[in-house]
């Protein structure tokens, strides 16, 4: 294995593309241990919970892999009211969540004025706030920031330009990059990430994705396996490998030791222990889905999405027990990048 024997967990690893590819082709066992050590050394044993609210599944984009794509007429569309969003956020904060994440499709129904009202209301509570609602102008990101927003998630999905073009009709890779730059300019903490197992994706391009996260110095990185959705053009494409997604995640921990990296829901969708495995392979964040059951069911990016009917309180309690078993605790701070 590339020089891992000589590396102390605290050292930042400047891995070359060649070394990354070697790790991606390895069985991963050594890599997972190494990433777990780097995680512990740099961000500790506390796990940040981010309470997720999926507030609209309307989307003007048509990403080939995604279940809420514009052309999926079998998707039951919904928009939460401002009141529903805020009520859920309030309950989460009351139960001790220190970050709320609002996620939606690219829905112009949530105008700038409406989003600003929601941001201000939630930021009057004791919580950090993350938004994940797609590509916007610099002015919009700046206004979000001004209203109190802390962070924004926008996955690059893949850094392979040709693959990006195929997967995202009518979208532009350049605008994706520019949007990530705009987020930085606006002063928001920036999250990005990729899908693992897209059709035609190469190991080399995954290595480039990892180097890209490092290059833009991403504060948060979400990585998940591609899972085919029967109501999309990629219905017959085999799912991505959980193991490979975990390797991409673990390598991301090595190159960005202090970043926040979630055990993603797509990992859990492929294996019921996916979150625990991820937390022991470099991850330090979990994003419990706090959306009302009937709505989160309709927010179906991919099938087999884990759907609990547990209350917010019960979810937190169960996670706390699960974490205790692996020697981890729930963080009580906002979990900004260290
Ligand atoms: N499988 C796995 N992840 C998906 N996403 C969208 N569709 C799928 C799918 N079929 C991911 C995208 C997006 C995030 C919110 O969900 O990477 O950025």
GROMACS .gro file of N, CA and C and ligand atoms in nm, residues 65-66 103 155 157 195 225-227 301-302, ligand 1:
model
   51
   65UNK      N    1  -3.029   1.043  -1.315
   65UNK     CA    2  -3.033   0.943  -1.207
   65UNK      C    3  -3.140   0.972  -1.103
   66UNK      N    4  -3.197   1.091  -1.104
   66UNK     CA    5  -3.271   1.137  -0.987
   66UNK      C    6  -3.423   1.120  -0.998
  103UNK      N    7  -3.346   2.095   0.249
  103UNK     CA    8  -3.311   2.048   0.114
  103UNK      C    9  -3.435   2.043   0.025
  155UNK      N   10  -2.350   1.935  -0.443
  155UNK     CA   11  -2.255   1.834  -0.493
  155UNK      C   12  -2.215   1.865  -0.637
  157UNK      N   13  -2.127   1.626  -0.813
  157UNK     CA   14  -2.180   1.498  -0.865
  157UNK      C   15  -2.073   1.415  -0.937
  195UNK      N   16  -2.139   1.128  -0.667
  195UNK     CA   17  -2.204   0.998  -0.676
  195UNK      C   18  -2.099   0.896  -0.717
  225UNK      N   19  -2.328   0.604  -0.296
  225UNK     CA   20  -2.339   0.518  -0.414
  225UNK      C   21  -2.460   0.558  -0.497
  226UNK      N   22  -2.447   0.550  -0.628
  226UNK     CA   23  -2.563   0.567  -0.717
  226UNK      C   24  -2.657   0.448  -0.696
  227UNK      N   25  -2.788   0.476  -0.684
  227UNK     CA   26  -2.888   0.370  -0.671
  227UNK      C   27  -2.993   0.391  -0.780
  301UNK      N   28  -3.553   1.015  -0.417
  301UNK     CA   29  -3.445   1.030  -0.515
  301UNK      C   30  -3.410   0.892  -0.571
  302UNK      N   31  -3.415   0.791  -0.482
  302UNK     CA   32  -3.383   0.653  -0.520
  302UNK      C   33  -3.467   0.560  -0.432
  339LIG     N1   34  -2.883   0.748  -0.617
  339LIG     C1   35  -2.802   0.802  -0.523
  339LIG     N2   36  -2.797   0.933  -0.495
  339LIG     C2   37  -2.877   1.015  -0.566
  339LIG     N3   38  -2.892   1.149  -0.563
  339LIG     C3   39  -2.986   1.183  -0.653
  339LIG     N4   40  -3.031   1.074  -0.716
  339LIG     C4   41  -2.965   0.967  -0.665
  339LIG     C5   42  -2.966   0.827  -0.690
  339LIG     N5   43  -3.045   0.772  -0.782
  339LIG     C6   44  -2.808   1.237  -0.481
  339LIG     C7   45  -2.738   1.346  -0.564
  339LIG     C8   46  -2.785   1.475  -0.498
  339LIG     C9   47  -2.823   1.430  -0.361
  339LIG    C10   48  -2.918   1.519  -0.288
  339LIG     O1   49  -2.883   1.304  -0.383
  339LIG     O2   50  -2.598   1.332  -0.551
  339LIG     O3   51  -2.685   1.575  -0.494
   0.00000   0.00000   0.00000
